[in-house]
mmCIF file of C-alpha atoms in Angstrom:
data_model
loop_
_atom_site.group_PDB
_atom_site.id
_atom_site.type_symbol
_atom_site.label_atom_id
_atom_site.label_comp_id
_atom_site.label_asym_id
_atom_site.label_seq_id
_atom_site.Cartn_x
_atom_site.Cartn_y
_atom_site.Cartn_z
ATOM 1 C CA MET A 1 -108.067 -55.106 -50.929
ATOM 2 C CA GLU A 2 -111.078 -55.949 -48.808
ATOM 3 C CA SER A 3 -113.310 -53.272 -47.415
ATOM 4 C CA ARG A 4 -112.547 -52.689 -43.771
ATOM 5 C CA ILE A 5 -113.686 -49.965 -41.456
ATOM 6 C CA GLY A 6 -111.475 -49.644 -38.428
ATOM 7 C CA VAL A 7 -111.918 -47.370 -35.476
ATOM 8 C CA VAL A 8 -109.315 -46.704 -32.839
ATOM 9 C CA LYS A 9 -110.573 -44.864 -29.775
ATOM 10 C CA GLN A 10 -108.691 -43.293 -26.925
ATOM 11 C CA GLY A 11 -105.231 -44.365 -25.824
ATOM 12 C CA ALA A 12 -101.829 -42.873 -25.368
ATOM 13 C CA SER A 13 -101.008 -42.607 -29.064
ATOM 14 C CA GLY A 14 -99.394 -39.170 -28.768
ATOM 15 C CA ALA A 15 -97.056 -40.647 -26.211
ATOM 16 C CA ARG A 16 -96.357 -43.556 -28.585
ATOM 17 C CA VAL A 17 -95.264 -41.190 -31.333
ATOM 18 C CA LEU A 18 -92.960 -39.298 -28.984
ATOM 19 C CA LEU A 19 -91.664 -42.552 -27.476
ATOM 20 C CA MET A 20 -90.855 -44.043 -30.885
ATOM 21 C CA GLU A 21 -89.073 -40.840 -31.853
ATOM 22 C CA ARG A 22 -86.962 -41.039 -28.692
ATOM 23 C CA VAL A 23 -86.334 -44.756 -29.187
ATOM 24 C CA GLY A 24 -85.152 -44.067 -32.734
ATOM 25 C CA ARG A 25 -82.753 -41.368 -31.600
ATOM 26 C CA PHE A 26 -81.472 -43.567 -28.767
ATOM 27 C CA GLU A 27 -80.865 -46.454 -31.169
ATOM 28 C CA ILE A 28 -78.927 -44.215 -33.542
ATOM 29 C CA ALA A 29 -76.828 -42.784 -30.702
ATOM 30 C CA THR A 30 -76.142 -46.213 -29.189
ATOM 31 C CA GLY A 31 -75.353 -47.683 -32.595
ATOM 32 C CA SER A 32 -72.938 -44.854 -33.335
ATOM 33 C CA VAL A 33 -71.180 -45.361 -30.004
ATOM 34 C CA LEU A 34 -70.844 -49.104 -30.651
ATOM 35 C CA CYS A 35 -69.427 -48.518 -34.137
ATOM 36 C CA ILE A 36 -66.942 -45.953 -32.843
ATOM 37 C CA TYR A 37 -65.987 -48.297 -29.986
ATOM 38 C CA GLY A 38 -65.350 -51.142 -32.414
ATOM 39 C CA ILE A 39 -63.266 -49.036 -34.773
ATOM 40 C CA VAL A 40 -61.231 -47.369 -32.007
ATOM 41 C CA ASN A 41 -60.740 -50.716 -30.271
ATOM 42 C CA ILE A 42 -59.340 -52.414 -33.380
ATOM 43 C CA ILE A 43 -57.057 -49.442 -34.132
ATOM 44 C CA CYS A 44 -55.700 -49.408 -30.567
ATOM 45 C CA ASP A 45 -55.229 -53.169 -30.593
ATOM 46 C CA VAL A 46 -53.384 -53.147 -33.914
ATOM 47 C CA VAL A 47 -51.157 -50.230 -32.929
ATOM 48 C CA TYR A 48 -50.443 -51.079 -29.283
ATOM 49 C CA LYS A 49 -51.310 -54.656 -28.283
ATOM 50 C CA TRP A 50 -51.636 -56.901 -31.325
ATOM 51 C CA GLY A 51 -48.245 -58.564 -30.819
ATOM 52 C CA GLN A 52 -49.117 -59.372 -27.189
ATOM 53 C CA TYR A 53 -52.220 -61.439 -28.035
ATOM 54 C CA THR A 54 -52.211 -65.172 -28.504
ATOM 55 C CA PHE A 55 -53.971 -66.479 -31.599
ATOM 56 C CA SER A 56 -57.134 -67.292 -29.632
ATOM 57 C CA GLY A 57 -56.970 -63.853 -27.992
ATOM 58 C CA MET A 58 -56.815 -62.185 -31.422
ATOM 59 C CA ILE A 59 -59.798 -64.233 -32.611
ATOM 60 C CA LEU A 60 -61.798 -63.373 -29.475
ATOM 61 C CA GLU A 61 -60.916 -59.674 -29.695
ATOM 62 C CA SER A 62 -61.818 -59.626 -33.396
ATOM 63 C CA LEU A 63 -65.177 -61.269 -32.678
ATOM 64 C CA VAL A 64 -65.959 -58.697 -29.965
ATOM 65 C CA VAL A 65 -65.128 -55.853 -32.344
ATOM 66 C CA ILE A 66 -67.142 -57.374 -35.192
ATOM 67 C CA LEU A 67 -70.117 -57.929 -32.870
ATOM 68 C CA ALA A 68 -69.936 -54.330 -31.600
ATOM 69 C CA VAL A 69 -69.793 -52.909 -35.123
ATOM 70 C CA LEU A 70 -72.633 -55.142 -36.361
ATOM 71 C CA LEU A 71 -74.833 -54.213 -33.399
ATOM 72 C CA GLY A 72 -73.934 -50.583 -34.023
ATOM 73 C CA PHE A 73 -74.986 -50.723 -37.657
ATOM 74 C CA TRP A 74 -78.180 -52.557 -36.693
ATOM 75 C CA GLY A 75 -78.978 -49.840 -34.118
ATOM 76 C CA ILE A 76 -78.357 -47.067 -36.624
ATOM 77 C CA GLY A 77 -80.536 -48.796 -39.226
ATOM 78 C CA SER A 78 -83.344 -49.546 -36.792
ATOM 79 C CA GLY A 79 -83.315 -46.015 -35.369
ATOM 80 C CA SER A 80 -83.310 -44.498 -38.846
ATOM 81 C CA HIS A 81 -86.294 -46.680 -39.757
ATOM 82 C CA HIS A 82 -88.223 -45.496 -36.680
ATOM 83 C CA LEU A 83 -87.463 -41.827 -37.384
ATOM 84 C CA CYS A 84 -88.398 -42.207 -41.057
ATOM 85 C CA SER A 85 -91.689 -43.793 -40.009
ATOM 86 C CA ILE A 86 -92.430 -40.886 -37.644
ATOM 87 C CA ARG A 87 -91.568 -38.345 -40.383
ATOM 88 C CA HIS A 88 -93.982 -40.099 -42.754
ATOM 89 C CA PHE A 89 -96.675 -40.144 -40.079
ATOM 90 C CA ARG A 90 -96.239 -36.410 -39.478
ATOM 91 C CA LYS A 91 -96.401 -35.748 -43.235
ATOM 92 C CA TYR A 92 -99.678 -37.621 -43.367
ATOM 93 C CA VAL A 93 -101.056 -35.701 -40.395
ATOM 94 C CA SER A 94 -99.972 -32.405 -41.928
ATOM 95 C CA PHE A 95 -101.829 -33.197 -45.138
ATOM 96 C CA LEU A 96 -104.914 -34.681 -43.481
ATOM 97 C CA GLN A 97 -105.389 -31.693 -41.193
ATOM 98 C CA GLN A 98 -105.618 -29.441 -44.270
ATOM 99 C CA ASP A 99 -107.745 -31.812 -46.389
ATOM 100 C CA GLU A 100 -111.329 -31.966 -45.150
ATOM 101 C CA THR A 101 -112.194 -34.782 -47.588
ATOM 102 C CA GLY A 102 -109.815 -37.318 -45.995
ATOM 103 C CA SER A 103 -109.069 -38.762 -49.427
ATOM 104 C CA VAL A 104 -106.292 -41.350 -49.355
ATOM 105 C CA ARG A 105 -105.867 -40.901 -53.128
ATOM 106 C CA ARG A 106 -105.140 -37.170 -52.685
ATOM 107 C CA LEU A 107 -102.743 -37.988 -49.822
ATOM 108 C CA ALA A 108 -100.944 -40.518 -52.041
ATOM 109 C CA ASP A 109 -100.683 -37.964 -54.854
ATOM 110 C CA SER A 110 -99.318 -35.289 -52.519
ATOM 111 C CA THR A 111 -96.633 -37.627 -51.124
ATOM 112 C CA HIS A 112 -95.846 -39.144 -54.564
ATOM 113 C CA GLU A 113 -96.516 -42.664 -53.295
ATOM 114 C CA PRO A 114 -98.669 -45.422 -54.743
ATOM 115 C CA TYR A 115 -102.233 -45.469 -53.401
ATOM 116 C CA ASP A 116 -101.962 -49.022 -51.992
ATOM 117 C CA GLU A 117 -98.721 -48.192 -50.161
ATOM 118 C CA THR A 118 -100.268 -45.063 -48.630
ATOM 119 C CA LEU A 119 -103.354 -46.962 -47.478
ATOM 120 C CA ASP A 120 -101.139 -49.738 -46.082
ATOM 121 C CA ARG A 121 -99.092 -47.188 -44.119
ATOM 122 C CA ILE A 122 -102.230 -45.605 -42.675
ATOM 123 C CA HIS A 123 -103.310 -49.056 -41.487
ATOM 124 C CA ARG A 124 -99.853 -49.708 -40.002
ATOM 125 C CA TYR A 125 -99.831 -46.361 -38.191
ATOM 126 C CA THR A 126 -103.307 -47.128 -36.862
ATOM 127 C CA ASP A 127 -102.268 -50.624 -35.753
ATOM 128 C CA ARG A 128 -99.200 -49.181 -34.004
ATOM 129 C CA GLY A 129 -101.462 -46.740 -32.187
ATOM 130 C CA TYR A 130 -100.090 -43.550 -33.745
ATOM 131 C CA PHE A 131 -103.538 -42.275 -34.712
ATOM 132 C CA GLY A 132 -105.644 -41.741 -31.622
ATOM 133 C CA ASN A 133 -109.077 -41.732 -33.195
ATOM 134 C CA ILE A 134 -109.515 -42.602 -36.863
ATOM 135 C CA ILE A 135 -112.021 -44.291 -39.117
ATOM 136 C CA ILE A 136 -110.528 -45.912 -42.206
ATOM 137 C CA ASP A 137 -112.904 -46.855 -45.016
ATOM 138 C CA ASP A 138 -110.992 -48.945 -47.557
ATOM 139 C CA ALA A 139 -113.986 -49.172 -49.912
ATOM 140 C CA SER A 140 -114.277 -45.403 -50.391
ATOM 141 C CA GLY A 141 -110.573 -44.656 -49.860
ATOM 142 C CA ARG A 142 -111.254 -42.130 -47.132
ATOM 143 C CA VAL A 143 -110.194 -41.535 -43.560
ATOM 144 C CA SER A 144 -112.001 -39.427 -41.020
ATOM 145 C CA PHE A 145 -111.408 -38.250 -37.498
ATOM 146 C CA PRO A 146 -114.608 -38.235 -35.415
ATOM 147 C CA ASP A 147 -113.128 -35.840 -32.855
ATOM 148 C CA ARG A 148 -112.430 -33.174 -35.476
ATOM 149 C CA ILE A 149 -113.815 -29.824 -34.354
ATOM 150 C CA ARG A 150 -115.135 -27.579 -37.102
ATOM 151 C CA LYS A 151 -114.624 -23.884 -36.461
ATOM 152 C CA TYR A 152 -116.544 -21.125 -38.134
ATOM 153 C CA SER A 153 -114.917 -18.036 -36.661
ATOM 154 C CA ASP A 154 -111.443 -16.998 -35.495
ATOM 155 C CA ALA A 155 -112.784 -14.941 -32.577
ATOM 156 C CA GLY A 156 -111.797 -16.526 -29.260
ATOM 157 C CA TYR A 157 -109.574 -19.173 -30.879
ATOM 158 C CA ARG A 158 -105.866 -19.856 -30.482
ATOM 159 C CA THR A 159 -103.599 -21.872 -32.737
ATOM 160 C CA VAL A 160 -101.710 -24.598 -30.861
ATOM 161 C CA THR A 161 -99.299 -27.322 -31.959
ATOM 162 C CA CYS A 162 -99.579 -30.906 -30.732
ATOM 163 C CA ASN A 163 -96.390 -32.166 -29.072
ATOM 164 C CA GLY A 164 -97.032 -35.703 -30.339
ATOM 165 C CA CYS A 165 -97.673 -35.378 -34.076
ATOM 166 C CA ARG A 166 -96.896 -31.659 -34.628
ATOM 167 C CA ALA A 167 -100.362 -30.982 -36.068
ATOM 168 C CA THR A 168 -101.606 -27.433 -35.626
ATOM 169 C CA ARG A 169 -105.166 -26.681 -34.588
ATOM 170 C CA SER A 170 -107.267 -23.656 -33.844
ATOM 171 C CA LEU A 171 -109.119 -24.238 -30.594
ATOM 172 C CA PRO A 172 -111.351 -22.099 -28.398
ATOM 173 C CA ASP A 173 -109.559 -20.310 -25.562
ATOM 174 C CA ASN A 174 -109.305 -22.157 -22.221
ATOM 175 C CA THR A 175 -109.870 -25.575 -23.807
ATOM 176 C CA ILE A 176 -108.274 -28.939 -23.129
ATOM 177 C CA VAL A 177 -108.863 -31.584 -25.819
ATOM 178 C CA LYS A 178 -107.250 -34.702 -27.203
ATOM 179 C CA CYS A 179 -105.503 -34.301 -30.547
ATOM 180 C CA GLU A 180 -107.777 -35.641 -33.252
ATOM 181 C CA TYR A 181 -104.815 -37.288 -34.993
ATOM 182 C CA CYS A 182 -102.692 -38.856 -32.260
ATOM 183 C CA GLY A 183 -104.701 -38.531 -29.026
ATOM 184 C CA ASN A 184 -102.152 -36.376 -27.172
ATOM 185 C CA VAL A 185 -103.619 -33.776 -24.775
ATOM 186 C CA ILE A 186 -103.657 -30.212 -26.186
ATOM 187 C CA SER A 187 -104.432 -27.183 -24.044
ATOM 188 C CA THR A 188 -105.134 -23.547 -24.855
ATOM 189 C CA ARG A 189 -105.147 -22.472 -21.215
ATOM 190 C CA LYS A 190 -102.672 -19.721 -20.485
ATOM 191 C CA ASP A 191 -101.476 -21.351 -17.250
ATOM 192 C CA ASP A 192 -100.672 -24.672 -19.057
ATOM 193 C CA LYS A 193 -97.904 -23.207 -21.215
#
């Protein structure tokens, strides 16, 4: 694998994560409805109307049902893929927020995945815009987040959870920052709750 350093700055990546999660759930729901429609439609046709159809009518009705069921299964599969991708992304964020080294090898070991697959996924998540601000160094096998705030004391800090990637951070009171992982806006102001 060639050495590549990639930086992604700014953007609505937190919104992308939430959007893809909603898209995945919508696809699963729509796919389920289409599958149920197809199954119920064929049962009703067989029980109530099958003898009333002409041969071409039966073929047309069967094609509509088959198309609905196929689209339903495709929607369920596609939605499941999106949700699985978001779960993986959140697992990565959860590990990377605890690991100051940013080692891809340690991330791969913790998720029980091959190193190359883990690095490939990080690149894909970056290309999709899930990470808001990341530097990926393939040569050293490390990732870093330039916006990461180091804290040295708990006094005057609050722990908040990002709505986009579900990462938790300790931030100074009355602060508004972008999430270092996905770029979503995080606030510790009391009036922003």
